[in-house]
Coordinates of C-alpha atoms and ligand atoms in Angstrom, one line a residue:
X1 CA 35.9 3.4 -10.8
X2 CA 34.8 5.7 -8.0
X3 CA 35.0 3.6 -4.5
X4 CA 31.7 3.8 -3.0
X5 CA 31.3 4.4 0.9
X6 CA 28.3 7.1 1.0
X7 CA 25.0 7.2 -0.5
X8 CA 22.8 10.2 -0.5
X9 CA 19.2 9.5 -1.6
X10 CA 17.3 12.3 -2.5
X11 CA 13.6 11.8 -2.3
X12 CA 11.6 9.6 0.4
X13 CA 8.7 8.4 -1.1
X14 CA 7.6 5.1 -2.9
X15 CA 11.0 5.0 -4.5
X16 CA 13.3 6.9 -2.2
X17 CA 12.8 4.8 1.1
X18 CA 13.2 1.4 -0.9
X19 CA 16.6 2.4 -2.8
X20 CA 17.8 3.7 0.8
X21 CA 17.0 0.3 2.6
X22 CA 18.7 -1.9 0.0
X23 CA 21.8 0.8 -0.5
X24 CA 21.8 -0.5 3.8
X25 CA 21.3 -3.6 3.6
X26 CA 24.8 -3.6 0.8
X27 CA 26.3 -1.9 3.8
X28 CA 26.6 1.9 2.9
X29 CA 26.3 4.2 4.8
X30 CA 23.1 6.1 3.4
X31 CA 21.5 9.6 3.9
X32 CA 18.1 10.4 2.7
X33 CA 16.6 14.0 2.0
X34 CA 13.0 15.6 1.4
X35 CA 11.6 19.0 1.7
X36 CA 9.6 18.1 5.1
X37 CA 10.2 16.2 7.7
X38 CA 7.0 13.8 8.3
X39 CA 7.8 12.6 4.5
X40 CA 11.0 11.6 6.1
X41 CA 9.0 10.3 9.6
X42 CA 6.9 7.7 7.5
X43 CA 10.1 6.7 5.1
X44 CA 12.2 6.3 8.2
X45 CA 9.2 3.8 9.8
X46 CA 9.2 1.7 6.2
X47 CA 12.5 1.3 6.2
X48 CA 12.4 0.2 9.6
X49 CA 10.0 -2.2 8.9
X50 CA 11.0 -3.8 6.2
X51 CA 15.5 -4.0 7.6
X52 CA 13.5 -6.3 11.0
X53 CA 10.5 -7.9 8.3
X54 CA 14.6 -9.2 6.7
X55 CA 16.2 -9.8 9.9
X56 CA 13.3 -11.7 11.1
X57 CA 14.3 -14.0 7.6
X58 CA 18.3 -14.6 7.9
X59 CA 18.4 -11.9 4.9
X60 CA 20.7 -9.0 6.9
X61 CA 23.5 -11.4 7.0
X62 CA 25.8 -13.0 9.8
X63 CA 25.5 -10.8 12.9
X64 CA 24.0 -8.2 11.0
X65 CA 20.7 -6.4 12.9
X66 CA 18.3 -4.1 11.6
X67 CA 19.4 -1.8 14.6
X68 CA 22.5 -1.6 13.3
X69 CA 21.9 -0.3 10.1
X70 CA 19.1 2.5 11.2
X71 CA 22.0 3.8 12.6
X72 CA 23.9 4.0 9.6
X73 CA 20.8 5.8 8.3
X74 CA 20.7 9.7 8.4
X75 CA 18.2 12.3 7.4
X76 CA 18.1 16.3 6.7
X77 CA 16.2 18.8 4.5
X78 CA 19.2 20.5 3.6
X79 CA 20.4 18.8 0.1
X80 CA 23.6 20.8 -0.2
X81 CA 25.3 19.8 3.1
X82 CA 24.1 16.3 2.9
X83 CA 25.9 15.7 -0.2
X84 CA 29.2 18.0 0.8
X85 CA 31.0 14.4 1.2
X86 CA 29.1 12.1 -0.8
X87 CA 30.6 9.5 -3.1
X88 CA 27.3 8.9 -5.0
X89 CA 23.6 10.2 -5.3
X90 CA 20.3 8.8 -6.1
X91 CA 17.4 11.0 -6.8
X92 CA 14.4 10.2 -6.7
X93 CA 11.9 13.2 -6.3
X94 CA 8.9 13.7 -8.2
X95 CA 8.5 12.7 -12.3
X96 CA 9.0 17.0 -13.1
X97 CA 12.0 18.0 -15.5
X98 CA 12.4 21.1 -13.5
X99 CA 12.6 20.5 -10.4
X100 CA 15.3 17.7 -11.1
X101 CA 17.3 19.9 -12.9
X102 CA 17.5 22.1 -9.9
X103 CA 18.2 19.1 -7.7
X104 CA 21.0 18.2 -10.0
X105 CA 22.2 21.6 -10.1
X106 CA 22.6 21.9 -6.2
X107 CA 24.2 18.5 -6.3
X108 CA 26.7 19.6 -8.7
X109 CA 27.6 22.6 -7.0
X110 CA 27.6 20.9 -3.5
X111 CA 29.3 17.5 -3.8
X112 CA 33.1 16.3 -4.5
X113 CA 34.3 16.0 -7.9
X114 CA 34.3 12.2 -7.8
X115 CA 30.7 11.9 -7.3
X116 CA 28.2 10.1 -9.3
X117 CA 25.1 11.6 -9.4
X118 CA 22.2 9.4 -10.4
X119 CA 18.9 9.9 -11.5
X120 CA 15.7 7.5 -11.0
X121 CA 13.4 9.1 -13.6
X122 CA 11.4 6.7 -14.8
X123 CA 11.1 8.1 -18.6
X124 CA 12.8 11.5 -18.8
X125 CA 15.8 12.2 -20.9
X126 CA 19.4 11.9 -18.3
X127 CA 21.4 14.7 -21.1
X128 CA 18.4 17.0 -20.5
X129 CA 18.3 16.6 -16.8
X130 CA 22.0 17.0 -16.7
X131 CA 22.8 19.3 -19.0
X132 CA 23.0 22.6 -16.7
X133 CA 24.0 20.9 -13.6
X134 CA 28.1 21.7 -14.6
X135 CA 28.8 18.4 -14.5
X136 CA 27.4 16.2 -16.5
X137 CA 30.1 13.2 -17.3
X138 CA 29.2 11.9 -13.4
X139 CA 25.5 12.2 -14.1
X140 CA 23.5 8.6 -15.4
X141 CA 20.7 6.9 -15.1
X142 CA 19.7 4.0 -12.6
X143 CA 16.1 3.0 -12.9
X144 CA 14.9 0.6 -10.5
X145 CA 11.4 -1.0 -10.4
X146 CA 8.6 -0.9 -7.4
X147 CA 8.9 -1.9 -5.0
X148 CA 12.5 -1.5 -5.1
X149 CA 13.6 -4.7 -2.3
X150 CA 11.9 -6.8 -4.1
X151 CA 11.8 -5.8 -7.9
X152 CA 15.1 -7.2 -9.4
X153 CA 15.5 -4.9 -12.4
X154 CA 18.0 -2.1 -12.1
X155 CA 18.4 -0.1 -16.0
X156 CA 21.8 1.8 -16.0
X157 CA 21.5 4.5 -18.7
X158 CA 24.0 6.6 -20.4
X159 CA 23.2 10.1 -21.0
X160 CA 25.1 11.8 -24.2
X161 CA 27.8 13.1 -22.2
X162 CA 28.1 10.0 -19.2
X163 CA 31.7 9.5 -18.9
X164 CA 32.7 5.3 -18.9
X165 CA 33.8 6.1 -15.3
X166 CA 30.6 7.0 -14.7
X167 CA 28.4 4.5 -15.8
X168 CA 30.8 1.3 -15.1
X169 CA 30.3 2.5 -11.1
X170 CA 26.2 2.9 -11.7
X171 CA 27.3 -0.8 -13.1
X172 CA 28.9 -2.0 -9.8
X173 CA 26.8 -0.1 -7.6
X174 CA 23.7 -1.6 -9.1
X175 CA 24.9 -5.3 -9.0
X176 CA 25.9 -4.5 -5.1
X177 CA 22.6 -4.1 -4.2
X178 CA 20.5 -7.3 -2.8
X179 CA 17.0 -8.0 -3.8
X180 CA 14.8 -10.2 -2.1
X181 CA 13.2 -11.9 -4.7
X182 CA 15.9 -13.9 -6.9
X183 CA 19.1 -12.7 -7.9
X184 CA 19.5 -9.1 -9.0
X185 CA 19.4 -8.0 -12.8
X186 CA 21.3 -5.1 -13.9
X187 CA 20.3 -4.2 -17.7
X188 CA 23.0 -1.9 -19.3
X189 CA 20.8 1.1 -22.2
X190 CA 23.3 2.3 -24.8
X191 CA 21.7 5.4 -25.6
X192 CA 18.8 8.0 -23.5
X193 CA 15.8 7.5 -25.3
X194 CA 12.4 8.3 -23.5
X195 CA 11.5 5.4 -21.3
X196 CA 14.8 3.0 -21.4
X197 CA 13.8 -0.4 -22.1
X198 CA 11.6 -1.9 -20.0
X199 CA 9.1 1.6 -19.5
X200 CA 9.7 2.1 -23.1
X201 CA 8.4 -0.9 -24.3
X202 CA 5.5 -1.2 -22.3
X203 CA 4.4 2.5 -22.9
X204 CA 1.8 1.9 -25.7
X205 CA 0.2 -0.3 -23.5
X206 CA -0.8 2.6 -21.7
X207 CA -2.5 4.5 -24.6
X208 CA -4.2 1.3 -25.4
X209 CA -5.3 0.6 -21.5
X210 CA -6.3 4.3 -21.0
X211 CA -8.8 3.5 -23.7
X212 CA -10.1 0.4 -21.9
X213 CA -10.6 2.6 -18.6
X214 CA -12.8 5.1 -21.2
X215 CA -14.4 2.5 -22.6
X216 CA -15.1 1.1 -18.8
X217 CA -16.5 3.8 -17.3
X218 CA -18.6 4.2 -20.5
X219 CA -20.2 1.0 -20.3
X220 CA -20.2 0.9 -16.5
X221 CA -17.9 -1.6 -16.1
X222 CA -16.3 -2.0 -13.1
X223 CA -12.5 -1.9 -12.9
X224 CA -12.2 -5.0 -11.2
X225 CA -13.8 -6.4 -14.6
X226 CA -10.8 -5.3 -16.3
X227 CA -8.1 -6.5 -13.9
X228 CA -9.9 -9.9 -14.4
X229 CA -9.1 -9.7 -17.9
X230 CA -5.5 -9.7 -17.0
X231 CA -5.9 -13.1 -15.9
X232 CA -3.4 -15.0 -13.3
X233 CA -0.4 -14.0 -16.0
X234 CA -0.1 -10.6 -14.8
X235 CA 0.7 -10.4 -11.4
X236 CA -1.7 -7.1 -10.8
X237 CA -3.7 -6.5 -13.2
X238 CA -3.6 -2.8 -15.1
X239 CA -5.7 -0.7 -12.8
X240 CA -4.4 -2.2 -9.3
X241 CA -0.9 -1.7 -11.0
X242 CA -1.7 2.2 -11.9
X243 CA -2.7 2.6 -8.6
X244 CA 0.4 0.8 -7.3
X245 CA 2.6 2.9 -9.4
X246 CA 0.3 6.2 -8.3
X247 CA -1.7 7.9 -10.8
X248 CA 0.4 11.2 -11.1
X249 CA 3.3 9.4 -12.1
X250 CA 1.5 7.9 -14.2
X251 CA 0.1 10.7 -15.8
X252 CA 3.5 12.4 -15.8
X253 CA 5.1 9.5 -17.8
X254 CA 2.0 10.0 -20.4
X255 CA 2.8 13.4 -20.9
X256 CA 6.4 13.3 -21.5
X257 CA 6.0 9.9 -24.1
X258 CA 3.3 12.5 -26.0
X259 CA 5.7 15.1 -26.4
X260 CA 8.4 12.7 -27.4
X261 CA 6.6 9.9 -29.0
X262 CA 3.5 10.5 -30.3
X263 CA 0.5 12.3 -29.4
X264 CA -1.5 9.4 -28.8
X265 CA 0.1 8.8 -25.6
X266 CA -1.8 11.9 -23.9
X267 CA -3.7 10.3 -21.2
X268 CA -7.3 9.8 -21.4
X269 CA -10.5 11.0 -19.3
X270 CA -10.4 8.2 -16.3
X271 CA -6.5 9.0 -15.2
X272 CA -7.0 12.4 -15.6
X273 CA -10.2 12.8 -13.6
X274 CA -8.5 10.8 -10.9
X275 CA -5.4 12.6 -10.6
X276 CA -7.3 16.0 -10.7
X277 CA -9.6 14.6 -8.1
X278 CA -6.1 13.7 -5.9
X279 CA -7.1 10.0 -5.6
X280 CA -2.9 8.8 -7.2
X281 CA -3.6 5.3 -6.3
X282 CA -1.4 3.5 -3.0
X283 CA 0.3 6.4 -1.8
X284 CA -3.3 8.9 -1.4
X285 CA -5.3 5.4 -0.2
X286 CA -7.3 5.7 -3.0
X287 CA -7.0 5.2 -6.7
X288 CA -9.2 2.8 -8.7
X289 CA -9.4 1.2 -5.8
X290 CA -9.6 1.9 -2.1
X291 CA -5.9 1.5 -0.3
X292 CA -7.2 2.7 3.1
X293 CA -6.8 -0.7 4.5
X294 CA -3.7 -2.5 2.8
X295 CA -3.7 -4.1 -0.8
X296 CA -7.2 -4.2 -2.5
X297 CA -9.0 -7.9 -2.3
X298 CA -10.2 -7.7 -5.9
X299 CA -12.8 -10.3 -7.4
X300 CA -11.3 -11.3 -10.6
X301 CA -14.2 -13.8 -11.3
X302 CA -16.1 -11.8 -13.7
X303 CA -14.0 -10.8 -16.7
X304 CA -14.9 -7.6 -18.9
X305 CA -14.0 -8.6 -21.9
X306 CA -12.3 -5.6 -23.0
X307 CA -9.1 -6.1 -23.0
X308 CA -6.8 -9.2 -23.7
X309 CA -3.2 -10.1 -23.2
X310 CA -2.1 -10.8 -26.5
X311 CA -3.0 -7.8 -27.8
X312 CA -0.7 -6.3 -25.0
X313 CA 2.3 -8.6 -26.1
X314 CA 1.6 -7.3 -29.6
X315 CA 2.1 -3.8 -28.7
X316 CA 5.3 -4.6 -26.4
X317 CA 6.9 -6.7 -29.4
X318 CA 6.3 -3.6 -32.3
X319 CA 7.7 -1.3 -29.5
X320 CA 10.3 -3.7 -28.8
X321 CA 11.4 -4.0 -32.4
X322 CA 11.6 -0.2 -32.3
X323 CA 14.1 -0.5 -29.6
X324 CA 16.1 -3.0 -31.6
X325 CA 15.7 -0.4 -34.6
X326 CA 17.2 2.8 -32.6
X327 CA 20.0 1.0 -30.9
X328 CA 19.3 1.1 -27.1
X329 CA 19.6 -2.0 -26.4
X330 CA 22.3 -4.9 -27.6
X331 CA 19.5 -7.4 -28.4
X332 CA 16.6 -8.8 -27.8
X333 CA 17.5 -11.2 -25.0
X334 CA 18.5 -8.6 -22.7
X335 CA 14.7 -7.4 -24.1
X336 CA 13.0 -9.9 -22.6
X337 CA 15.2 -10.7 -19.3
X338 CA 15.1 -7.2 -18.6
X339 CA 11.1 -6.9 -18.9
X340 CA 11.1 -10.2 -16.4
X341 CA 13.3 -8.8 -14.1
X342 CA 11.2 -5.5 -13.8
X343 CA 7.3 -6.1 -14.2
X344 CA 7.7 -10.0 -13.5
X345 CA 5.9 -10.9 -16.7
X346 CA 7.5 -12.6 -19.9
X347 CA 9.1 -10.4 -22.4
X348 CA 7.4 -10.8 -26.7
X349 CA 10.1 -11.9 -28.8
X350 CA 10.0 -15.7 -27.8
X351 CA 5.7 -15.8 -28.3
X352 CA 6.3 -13.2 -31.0
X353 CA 9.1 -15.4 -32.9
X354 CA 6.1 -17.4 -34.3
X355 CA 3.2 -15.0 -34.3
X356 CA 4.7 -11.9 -35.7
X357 CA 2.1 -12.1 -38.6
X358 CA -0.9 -12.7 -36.8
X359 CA 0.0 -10.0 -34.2
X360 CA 0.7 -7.0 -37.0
X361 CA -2.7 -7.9 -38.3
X362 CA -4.1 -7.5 -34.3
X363 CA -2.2 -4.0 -34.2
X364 CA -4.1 -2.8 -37.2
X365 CA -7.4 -3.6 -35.9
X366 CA -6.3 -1.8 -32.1
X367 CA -5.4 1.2 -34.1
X368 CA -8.6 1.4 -36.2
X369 CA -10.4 0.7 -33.1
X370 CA -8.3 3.2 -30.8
X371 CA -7.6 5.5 -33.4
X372 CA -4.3 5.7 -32.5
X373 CA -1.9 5.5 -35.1
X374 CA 1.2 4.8 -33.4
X375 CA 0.4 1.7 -32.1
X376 CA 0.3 0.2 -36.3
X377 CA 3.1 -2.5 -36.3
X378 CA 6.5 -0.7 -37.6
X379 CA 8.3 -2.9 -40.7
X380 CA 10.9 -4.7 -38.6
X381 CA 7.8 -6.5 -36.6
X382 CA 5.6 -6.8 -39.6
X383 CA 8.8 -8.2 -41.9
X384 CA 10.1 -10.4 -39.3
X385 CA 13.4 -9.3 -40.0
X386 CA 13.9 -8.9 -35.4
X387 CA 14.3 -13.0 -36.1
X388 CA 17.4 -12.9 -37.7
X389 CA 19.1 -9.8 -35.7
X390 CA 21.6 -10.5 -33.2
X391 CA 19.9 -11.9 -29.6
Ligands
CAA401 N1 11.6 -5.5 3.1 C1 11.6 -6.8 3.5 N2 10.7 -7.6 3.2 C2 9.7 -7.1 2.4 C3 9.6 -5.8 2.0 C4 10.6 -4.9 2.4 N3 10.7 -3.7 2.0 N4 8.5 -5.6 1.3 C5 7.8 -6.8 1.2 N5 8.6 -7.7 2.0 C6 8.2 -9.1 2.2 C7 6.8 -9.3 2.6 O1 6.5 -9.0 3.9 C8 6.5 -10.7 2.2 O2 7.0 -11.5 3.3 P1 6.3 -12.9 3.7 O3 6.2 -13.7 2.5 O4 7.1 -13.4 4.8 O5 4.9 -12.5 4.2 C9 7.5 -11.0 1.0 O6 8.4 -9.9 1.0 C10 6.7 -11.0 -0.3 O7 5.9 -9.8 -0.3 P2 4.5 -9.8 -0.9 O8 3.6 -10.9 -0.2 O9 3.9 -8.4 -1.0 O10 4.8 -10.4 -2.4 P3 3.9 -11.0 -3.5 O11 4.3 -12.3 -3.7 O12 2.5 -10.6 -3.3 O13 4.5 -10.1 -4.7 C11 5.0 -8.2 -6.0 C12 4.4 -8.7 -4.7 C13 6.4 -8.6 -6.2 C14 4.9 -6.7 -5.9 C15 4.0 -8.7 -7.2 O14 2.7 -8.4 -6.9 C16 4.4 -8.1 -8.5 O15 5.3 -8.6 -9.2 N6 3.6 -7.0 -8.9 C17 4.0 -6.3 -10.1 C18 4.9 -5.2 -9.7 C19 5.4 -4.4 -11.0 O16 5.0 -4.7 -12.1 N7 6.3 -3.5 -10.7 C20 6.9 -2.7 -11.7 C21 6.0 -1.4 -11.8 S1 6.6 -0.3 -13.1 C22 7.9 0.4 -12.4 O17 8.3 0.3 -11.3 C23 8.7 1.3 -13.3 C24 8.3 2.7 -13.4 O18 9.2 3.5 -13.7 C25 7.0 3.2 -13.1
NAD402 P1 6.7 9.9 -4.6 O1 5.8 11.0 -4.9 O2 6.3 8.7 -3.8 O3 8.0 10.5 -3.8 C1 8.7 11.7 -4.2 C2 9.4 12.3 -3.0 O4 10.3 13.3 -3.5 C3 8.4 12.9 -2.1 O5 8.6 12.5 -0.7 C4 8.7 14.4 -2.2 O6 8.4 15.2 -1.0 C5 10.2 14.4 -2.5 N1 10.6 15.6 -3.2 C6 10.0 16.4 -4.0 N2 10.8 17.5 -4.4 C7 12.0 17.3 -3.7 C8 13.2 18.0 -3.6 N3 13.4 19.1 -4.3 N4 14.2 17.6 -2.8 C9 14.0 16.5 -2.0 N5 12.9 15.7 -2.1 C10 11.9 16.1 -2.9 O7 7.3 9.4 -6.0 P2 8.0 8.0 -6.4 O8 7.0 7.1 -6.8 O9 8.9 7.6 -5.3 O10 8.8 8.5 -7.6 C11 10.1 9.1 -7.5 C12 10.8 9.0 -8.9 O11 11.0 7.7 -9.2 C13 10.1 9.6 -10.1 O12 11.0 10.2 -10.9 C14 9.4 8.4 -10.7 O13 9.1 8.6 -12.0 C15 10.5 7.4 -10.5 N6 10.0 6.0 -10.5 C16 8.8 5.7 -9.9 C17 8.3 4.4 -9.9 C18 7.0 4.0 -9.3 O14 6.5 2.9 -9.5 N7 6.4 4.8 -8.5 C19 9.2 3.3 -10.4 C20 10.4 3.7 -11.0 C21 10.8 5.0 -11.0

């Protein structure tokens, strides 16, 4: 296993600045790039605020100030020397095939042989991204959840060609890093199929939701209507939580899932007017709802009635059971703990144990409705046969 001392963390936004203040808080010593330097400004103030919002709560650690680790904390448009003596990367620039590849490619090129270079994506395939780079045995996954300090899901993926070295240090990297919010969770995916685990299996929400928002701006409802129909189980509802994702990546995601899913995951009208229109949610201060001053105060009073959550845990138990079917992961526990430890909402198999039947029947009705086939319940939900497979 390759002994850790340097990070580099390529990529300052959303994701970037929160892997960079945990990789601190573990106590490497961490160096984050971007292509312009107010990106780096604003991660640099986040960061910032969030080491002294922990050291204000015991959380640093005996003698440990937030001082003291902004100094460990360095910065630099120039990707090739930052990684020159690097022990391990994490990228995380834009959701964009190409322009990782070339990120992975300099990276390559640029860093010691020992170094592990790992890629955030939070759908895309880790062979394809590191299949020119030269090297792709040190290249793997690590997919963390937002926001990243207090998410406490980490996915470690292996690529076709990750090499065991490889992956057990994105193992031991990942289970060094604190989280805020409970104990961390680090869920190991056997094989790189679009989306991992937890994405993966809560991807056909998506084409069902992006329906919804038609259907919404249809009938004039408003979103928060929608987000009421959530309920108090979800912790945001679906639009507050695109917008808190951001709408581009979003729409990214969508577009890969059609061209290696199905074509029912292209996104509909609403995300697509929004994206074109440059409102991505959080990060633009304006999605589905306005971000301009902090989190949205949403009135959940009024419910739509368009959508409903057990129609959602249908969809994320036939996908589920699709994940059991192609091997990527070990069982269905690790299922459900994983999708706890990443969205913060239960997992299907232990509701869908018992309403398997009942739930096929709901899929069939969503896909008449939605017209989209993919979301018809696959045999292993509608037979049951998930129940008797290893857990
Ligand atoms: N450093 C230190 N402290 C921080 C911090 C940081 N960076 N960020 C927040 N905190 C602190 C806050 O200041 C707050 O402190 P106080 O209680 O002292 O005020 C504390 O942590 C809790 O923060 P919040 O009040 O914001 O927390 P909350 O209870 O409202 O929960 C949440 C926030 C955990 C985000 C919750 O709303 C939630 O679970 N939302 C769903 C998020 C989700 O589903 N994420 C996954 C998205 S999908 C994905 O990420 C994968 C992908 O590939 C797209
Ligand atoms: P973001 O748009 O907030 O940040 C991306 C950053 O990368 C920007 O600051 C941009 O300037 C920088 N960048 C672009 N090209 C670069 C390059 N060549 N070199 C260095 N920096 C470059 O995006 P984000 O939400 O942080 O997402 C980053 C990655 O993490 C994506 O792959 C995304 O799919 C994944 N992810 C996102 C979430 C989420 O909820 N937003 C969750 C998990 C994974």
């Amino acid at each position: 296993m390759v002994d850790v001392k340097k990070i580099v963390v390529v990529g300052s936004g959303l994701m970037g600045n929160g892997i960079a203040q945990v990789s601190l808080m573990a106590g490497y010593n961490v160096t984050l790039v971007d292509i312009k330097d107010e990106f780096l400004d604003k991660a640099f103030a986040n960061i910032e605020k969030g080491l002294k919002k922990s050291e204000s709560k015991g959380q640093l650690g005996e003698g440990v100030t937030a001082d003291a680790l902004m100094a460990k904390l360095k910065r630099t448009l120039d990707l090739a020397s930052a990684v020159k003596d690097a022990d391990y990367t994490i990228e995380a620039v834009v959701e964009n095939m190409k322009v990782k590849k070339e990120v992975f490619k300099t990276m390559a090129e640029n860093s010691p042989a020992h170094c592990i270079l790992a890629t955030n994506t939070s759908t895309m395939s880790i062979t394809e991204i590191a299949k020119d780079c030269g090297r792709p045995e040190n290249v793997i996954g690590m997919h963390f959840f937002n926001p990243v300090p207090l998410m406490r899901c980490i996915e470690v993926i292996a690529g076709e060609k990750s090499s065991e070295e490889a992956m057990e240090t994105g193992m031991a990297v990942s289970n060094s890093l604190p989280c805020l919010r409970g104990n961390r969770y680090v869920a190991k995916v056997l094989i790189d199929r679009p989306g991992f685990i937890v994405n993966r299996m809560n991807a056909p929400g998506q084409i069902y939701l992006s329906w919804v928002f038609d259907q919404a701006k249809e009938k004039q409802i408003p979103w928060n209507q929608i987000d009421a129909d959530g309920g108090h189980a979800m912790p945001m509802g679906p639009c507050e939580l695109c917008d808190y994702v951001g709408l581009d990546t979003m729409h990214h995601v969508m577009e890969y899932y059609a061209e290696t899913l199905s074509p029912n995951f292209k996104p509909g009208k609403v995300i697509s007017e929004l994206v074109e229109a440059g409102n991505l949610g959080a990060k633009t201060g304006k999605g589905f709802y306005d971000w301009s001053g902090g989190r949205p105060k949403i009135d959940k009073s009024q419910k739509a009635g368009l959508f409903d959550l057990q129609t959602m845990m249908a969809i994320m138990l036939n996908e589920g059971c699709r994940i059991l079917e192609e091997g990527v992961a070990s069982g269905f526990k690790i299922i459900d703990d994983a999708n706890m430890a990443g969205m913060n909402t239960p997992g299907p198999f232990g509701a869908g144990k018992k309403n398997f039947e009942a739930w096929s029947k709901l899929l069939d009705e969503i896909a008449d409705k939605t017209g989209a086939e993919y979301l018809r319940p696959c045999e292993l939900m509608k037979s049951g046969g998930f129940v008797k497979m290893r857990k």
